[in-house]
Coordinates of C-alpha atoms in Angstrom, one line a residue:
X382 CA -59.4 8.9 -56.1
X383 CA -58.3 11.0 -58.8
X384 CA -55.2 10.3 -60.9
X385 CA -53.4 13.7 -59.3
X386 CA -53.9 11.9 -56.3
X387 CA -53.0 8.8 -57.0
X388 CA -49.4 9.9 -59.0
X389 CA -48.8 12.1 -55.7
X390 CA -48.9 8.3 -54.3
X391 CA -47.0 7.1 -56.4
X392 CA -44.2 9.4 -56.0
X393 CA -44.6 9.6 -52.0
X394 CA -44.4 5.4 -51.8
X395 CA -40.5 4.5 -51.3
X396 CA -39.4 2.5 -54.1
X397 CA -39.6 -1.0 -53.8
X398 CA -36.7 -2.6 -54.9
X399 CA -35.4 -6.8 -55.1
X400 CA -32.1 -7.9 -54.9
X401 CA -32.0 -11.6 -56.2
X402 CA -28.9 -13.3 -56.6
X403 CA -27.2 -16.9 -54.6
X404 CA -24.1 -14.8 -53.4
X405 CA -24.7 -13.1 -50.2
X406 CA -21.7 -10.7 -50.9
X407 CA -23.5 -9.5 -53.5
X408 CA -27.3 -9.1 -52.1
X409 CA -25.4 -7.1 -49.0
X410 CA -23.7 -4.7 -52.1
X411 CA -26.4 -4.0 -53.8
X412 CA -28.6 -3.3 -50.8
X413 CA -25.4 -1.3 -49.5
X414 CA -25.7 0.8 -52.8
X415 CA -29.9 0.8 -52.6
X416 CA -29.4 2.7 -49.4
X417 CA -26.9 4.6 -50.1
X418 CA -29.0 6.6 -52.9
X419 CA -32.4 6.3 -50.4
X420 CA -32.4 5.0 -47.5
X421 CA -36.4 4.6 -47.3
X422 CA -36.1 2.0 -50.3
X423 CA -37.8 -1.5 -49.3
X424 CA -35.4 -4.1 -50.3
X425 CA -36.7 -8.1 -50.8
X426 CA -33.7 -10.5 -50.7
X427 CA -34.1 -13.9 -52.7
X428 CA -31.4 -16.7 -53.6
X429 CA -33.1 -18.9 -55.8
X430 CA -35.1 -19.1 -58.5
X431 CA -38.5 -20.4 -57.3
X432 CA -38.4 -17.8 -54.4
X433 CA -37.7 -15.4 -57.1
X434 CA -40.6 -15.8 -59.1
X435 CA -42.4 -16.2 -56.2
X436 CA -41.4 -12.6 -54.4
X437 CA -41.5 -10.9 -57.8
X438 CA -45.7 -11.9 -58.0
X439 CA -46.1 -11.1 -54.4
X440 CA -43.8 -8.0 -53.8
X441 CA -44.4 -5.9 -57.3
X442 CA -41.1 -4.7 -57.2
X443 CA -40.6 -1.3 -59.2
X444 CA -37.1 -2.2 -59.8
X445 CA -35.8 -6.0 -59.9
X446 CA -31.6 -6.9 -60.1
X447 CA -31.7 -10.5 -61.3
X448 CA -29.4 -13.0 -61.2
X449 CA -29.4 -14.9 -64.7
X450 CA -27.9 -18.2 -62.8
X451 CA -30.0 -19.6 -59.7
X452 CA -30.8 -23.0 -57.8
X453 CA -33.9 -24.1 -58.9
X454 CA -35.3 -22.3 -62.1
X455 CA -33.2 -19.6 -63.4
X456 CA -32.8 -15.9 -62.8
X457 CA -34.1 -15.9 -66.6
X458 CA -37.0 -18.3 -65.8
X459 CA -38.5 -16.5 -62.8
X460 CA -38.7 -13.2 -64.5
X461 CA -40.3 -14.9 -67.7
X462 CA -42.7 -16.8 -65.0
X463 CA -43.6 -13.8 -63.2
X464 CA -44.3 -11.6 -66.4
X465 CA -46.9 -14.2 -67.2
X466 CA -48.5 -13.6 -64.1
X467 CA -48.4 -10.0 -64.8
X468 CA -45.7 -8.5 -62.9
X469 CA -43.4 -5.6 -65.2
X470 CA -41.3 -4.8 -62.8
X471 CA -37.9 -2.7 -63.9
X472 CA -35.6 -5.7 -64.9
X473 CA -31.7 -5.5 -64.4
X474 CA -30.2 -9.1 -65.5
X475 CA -26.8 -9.9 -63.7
X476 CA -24.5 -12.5 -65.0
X477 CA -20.8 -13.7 -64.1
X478 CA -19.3 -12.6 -67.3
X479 CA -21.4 -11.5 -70.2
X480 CA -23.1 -14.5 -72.2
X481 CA -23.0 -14.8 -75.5
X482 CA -26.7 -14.3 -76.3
X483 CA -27.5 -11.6 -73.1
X484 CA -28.9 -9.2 -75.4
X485 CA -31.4 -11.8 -77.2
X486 CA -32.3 -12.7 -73.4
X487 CA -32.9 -9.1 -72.4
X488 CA -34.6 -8.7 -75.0
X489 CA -37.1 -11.5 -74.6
X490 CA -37.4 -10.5 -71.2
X491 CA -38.1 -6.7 -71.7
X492 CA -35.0 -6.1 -69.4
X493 CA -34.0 -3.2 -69.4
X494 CA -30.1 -3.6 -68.8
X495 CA -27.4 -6.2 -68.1
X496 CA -24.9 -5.8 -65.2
X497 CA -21.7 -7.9 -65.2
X498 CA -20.5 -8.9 -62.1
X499 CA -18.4 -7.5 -60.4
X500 CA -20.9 -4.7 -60.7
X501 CA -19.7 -0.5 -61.1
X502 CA -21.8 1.0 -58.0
X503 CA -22.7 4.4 -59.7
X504 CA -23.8 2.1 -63.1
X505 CA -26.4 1.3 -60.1
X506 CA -26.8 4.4 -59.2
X507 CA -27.2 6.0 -62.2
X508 CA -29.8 3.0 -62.9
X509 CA -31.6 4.2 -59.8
X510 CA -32.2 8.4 -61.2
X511 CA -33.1 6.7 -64.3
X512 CA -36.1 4.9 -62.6
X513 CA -36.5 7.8 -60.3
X514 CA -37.3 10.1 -63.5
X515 CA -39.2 7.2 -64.9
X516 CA -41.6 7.2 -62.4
X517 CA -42.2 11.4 -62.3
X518 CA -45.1 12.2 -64.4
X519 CA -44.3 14.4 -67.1
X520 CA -47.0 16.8 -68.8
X521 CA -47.1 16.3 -72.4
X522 CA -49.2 18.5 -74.9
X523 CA -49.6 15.9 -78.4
X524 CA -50.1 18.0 -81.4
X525 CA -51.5 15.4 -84.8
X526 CA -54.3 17.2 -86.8
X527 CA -54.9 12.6 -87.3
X528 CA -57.3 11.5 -84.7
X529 CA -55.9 7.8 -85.5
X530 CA -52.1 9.3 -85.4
X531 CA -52.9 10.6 -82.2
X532 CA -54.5 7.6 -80.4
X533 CA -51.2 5.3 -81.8
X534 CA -48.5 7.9 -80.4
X535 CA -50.8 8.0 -77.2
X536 CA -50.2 4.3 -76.9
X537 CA -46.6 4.3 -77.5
X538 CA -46.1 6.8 -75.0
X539 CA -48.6 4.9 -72.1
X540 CA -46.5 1.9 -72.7
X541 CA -43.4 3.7 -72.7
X542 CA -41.3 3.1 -69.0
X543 CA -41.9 6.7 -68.4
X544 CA -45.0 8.3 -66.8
X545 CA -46.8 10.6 -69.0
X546 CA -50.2 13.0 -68.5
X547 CA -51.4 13.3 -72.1
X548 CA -53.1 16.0 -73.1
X549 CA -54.8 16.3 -77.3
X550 CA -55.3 18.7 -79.6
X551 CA -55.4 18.5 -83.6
X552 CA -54.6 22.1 -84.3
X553 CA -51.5 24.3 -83.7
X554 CA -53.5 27.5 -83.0
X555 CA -54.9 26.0 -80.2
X556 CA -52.1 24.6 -78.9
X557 CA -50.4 27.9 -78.9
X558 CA -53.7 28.5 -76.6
X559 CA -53.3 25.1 -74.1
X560 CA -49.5 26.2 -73.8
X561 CA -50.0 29.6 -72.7
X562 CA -52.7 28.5 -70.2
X563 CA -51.0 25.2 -68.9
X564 CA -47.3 24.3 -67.3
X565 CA -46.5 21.5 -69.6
X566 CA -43.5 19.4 -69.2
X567 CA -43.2 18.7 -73.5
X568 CA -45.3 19.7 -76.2
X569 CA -44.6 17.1 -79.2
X570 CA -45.9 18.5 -82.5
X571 CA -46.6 17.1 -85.5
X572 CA -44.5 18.8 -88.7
X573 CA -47.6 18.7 -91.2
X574 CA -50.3 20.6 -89.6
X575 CA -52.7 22.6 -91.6
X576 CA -52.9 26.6 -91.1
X577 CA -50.2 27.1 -88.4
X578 CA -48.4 23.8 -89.3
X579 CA -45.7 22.6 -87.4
X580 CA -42.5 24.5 -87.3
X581 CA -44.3 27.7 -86.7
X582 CA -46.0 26.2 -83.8
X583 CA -42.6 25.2 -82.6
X584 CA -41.4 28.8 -83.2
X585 CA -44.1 30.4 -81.5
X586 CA -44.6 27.7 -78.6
X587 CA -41.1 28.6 -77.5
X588 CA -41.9 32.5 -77.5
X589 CA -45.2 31.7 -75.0
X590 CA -44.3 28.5 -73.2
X591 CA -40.2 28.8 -73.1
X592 CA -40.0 25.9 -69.8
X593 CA -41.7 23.6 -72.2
X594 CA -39.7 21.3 -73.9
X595 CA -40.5 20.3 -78.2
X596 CA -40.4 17.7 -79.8
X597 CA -41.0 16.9 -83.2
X598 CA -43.0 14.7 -85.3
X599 CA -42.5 13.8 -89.3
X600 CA -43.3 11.3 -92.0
X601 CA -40.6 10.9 -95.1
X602 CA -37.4 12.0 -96.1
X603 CA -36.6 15.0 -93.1
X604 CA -32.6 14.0 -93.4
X605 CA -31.9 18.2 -93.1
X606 CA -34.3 19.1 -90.3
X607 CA -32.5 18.1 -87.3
X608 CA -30.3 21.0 -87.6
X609 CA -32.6 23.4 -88.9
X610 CA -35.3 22.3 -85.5
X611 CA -32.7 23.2 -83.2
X612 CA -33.2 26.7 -84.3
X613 CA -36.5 26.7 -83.7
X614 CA -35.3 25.0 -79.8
X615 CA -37.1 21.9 -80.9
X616 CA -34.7 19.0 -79.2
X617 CA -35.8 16.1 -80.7
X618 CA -37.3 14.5 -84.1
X619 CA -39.0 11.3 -84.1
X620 CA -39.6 9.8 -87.3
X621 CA -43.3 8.1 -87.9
X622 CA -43.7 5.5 -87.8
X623 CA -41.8 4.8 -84.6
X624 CA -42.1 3.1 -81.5
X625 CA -41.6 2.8 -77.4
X626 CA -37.6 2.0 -78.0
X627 CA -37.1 5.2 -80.3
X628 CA -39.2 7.3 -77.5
X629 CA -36.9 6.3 -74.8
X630 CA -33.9 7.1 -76.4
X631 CA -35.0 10.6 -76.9
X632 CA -36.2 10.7 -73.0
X633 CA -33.2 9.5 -71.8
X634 CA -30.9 12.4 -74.1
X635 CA -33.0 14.9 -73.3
X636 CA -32.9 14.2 -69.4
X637 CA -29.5 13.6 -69.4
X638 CA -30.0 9.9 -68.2
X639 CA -27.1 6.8 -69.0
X640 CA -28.6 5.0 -71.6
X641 CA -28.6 1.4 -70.7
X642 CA -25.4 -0.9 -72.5
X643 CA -28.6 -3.1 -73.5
X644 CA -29.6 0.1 -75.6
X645 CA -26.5 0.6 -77.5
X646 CA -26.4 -3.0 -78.2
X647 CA -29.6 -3.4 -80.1
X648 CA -29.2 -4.3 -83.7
X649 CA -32.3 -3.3 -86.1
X650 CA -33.1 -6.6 -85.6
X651 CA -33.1 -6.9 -82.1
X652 CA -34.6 -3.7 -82.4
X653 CA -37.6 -5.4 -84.2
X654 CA -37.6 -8.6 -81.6
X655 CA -37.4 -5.4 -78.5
X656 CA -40.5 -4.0 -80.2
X657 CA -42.4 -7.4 -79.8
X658 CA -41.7 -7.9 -76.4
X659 CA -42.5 -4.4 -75.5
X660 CA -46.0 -5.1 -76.9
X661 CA -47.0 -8.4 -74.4

């Protein structure tokens, strides 16, 4: 099966979605909400830890709202027992009140949001279009004249939450080509090319391919280029060396998505410890 095939799947299959937490009121809430955006989501309903970690194995959830406090081993627990065994599901945390080290937790767990209870319903709705453009796969065009630069943003990227199609090329000239002869979703450039280099490959990218969204690429001091790239209708610079957290702010700005409270509460060191945990 080829992988057009297989992401056509992907995005057919309903999401699959589990709801773990002790308080029934709360399960029938959140499944209230669930179905309220889709009604063809599968929900899984757990109450305690131990059938959490269990379900979260078994089921592959793409989306998982977890209860830090549970009979049994904790919310916290199951997710970090279920991660061993491979599962990387979307985590949402839910707590009673927020706890004094919830971002450290997130963090370790690779959550990707906290959710005091009593919970908003369209925070969990707006959680859900976040995971429903998560899983679209976008088109991207990468633009590095470095084979090794190309091959680490190209890992970033596949271990990013969102779902790329990467296409390569070292060499804005034929870019200009690829973009004139292919409907791509982002084209994300590197600033020091040789011969065309970057910003005119920008310039002209948005003359052939004007659906295509740029991004930008630089190394050093570029304190003044923000607002000179929005001339060129480049919409984003990320700043090498950087990493999955700095790639899904940008995705989540440039879609228009709520950015997570976990995300506004990283600190750089956090930041660094979120960078870590990202990697396992």
């Amino acid at each position: 099966v080829d992988r057009t095939a297989r992401n056509g799947a992907e995005e057919r299959r309903a999401l699959r979605v589990l709801v773990a937490d002790p308080a029934a009121g709360t399960r029938l809430s959140l499944s209230v909400t669930l179905k309220g955006f889709d009604p063809a989501i599968e929900i899984v309903e757990t109450q305690d830890g131990n059938t959490t970690a269990a379900a979260l194995v078994a089921n592959r959830p793409d989306l998982a709202f977890v209860n830090v406090h549970m009979d049994g081993m904790s919310g916290a627990e199951a997710v970090a027992v279920a991660r061993h065994q491979g599962a990387r599901q979307l985590t949402i945390l839910m707590g009673d009140g927020v706890m004094k080290h919830w971002v450290d937790l997130s963090v370790e767990l690779d959550a990707y949001e906290f959710l005091k209870k009593p919970f908003d319903a369209d925070h969990v709705t707006a959680l859900l279009r976040s995971l429903k453009r998560m899983r679209e796969p976008l088109r991207l065009l990468l633009v590095d004249e470095s084979d090794q630069a190309r091959g680490t943003v190209r890992k970033i990227f596949e271990r990013s939450r969102f779902s790329f199609e990467i296409d390569e090329t070292d060499a804005g000239r034929h870019a200009l080509k690829l973009l004139q002869l292919t409907s791509y979703d982002l084209a994300l450039i590197d600033m020091n090319l040789t011969g065309v280099d970057g910003l005119e490959t920008a310039c002209q990218a948005r003359e052939v391919a004007p659906d295509t969204r740029l991004l930008m690429m630089s190394t050093g001091s570029a304190d003044s280029l923000p607002t000179a790239l929005k001339h060129f209708g480049v919409e984003a610079l990320l700043k090498k060396p950087f990493y999955i957290r700095d790639v899904e702010k940008v995705f989540h700005k440039i879609y228009g998505l709520r950015r997570p409270y976990l995300m506004n509460a990283l600190t750089p060191e956090t930041e660094a410890k979120a960078r870590v945990a990202a990697m396992r």
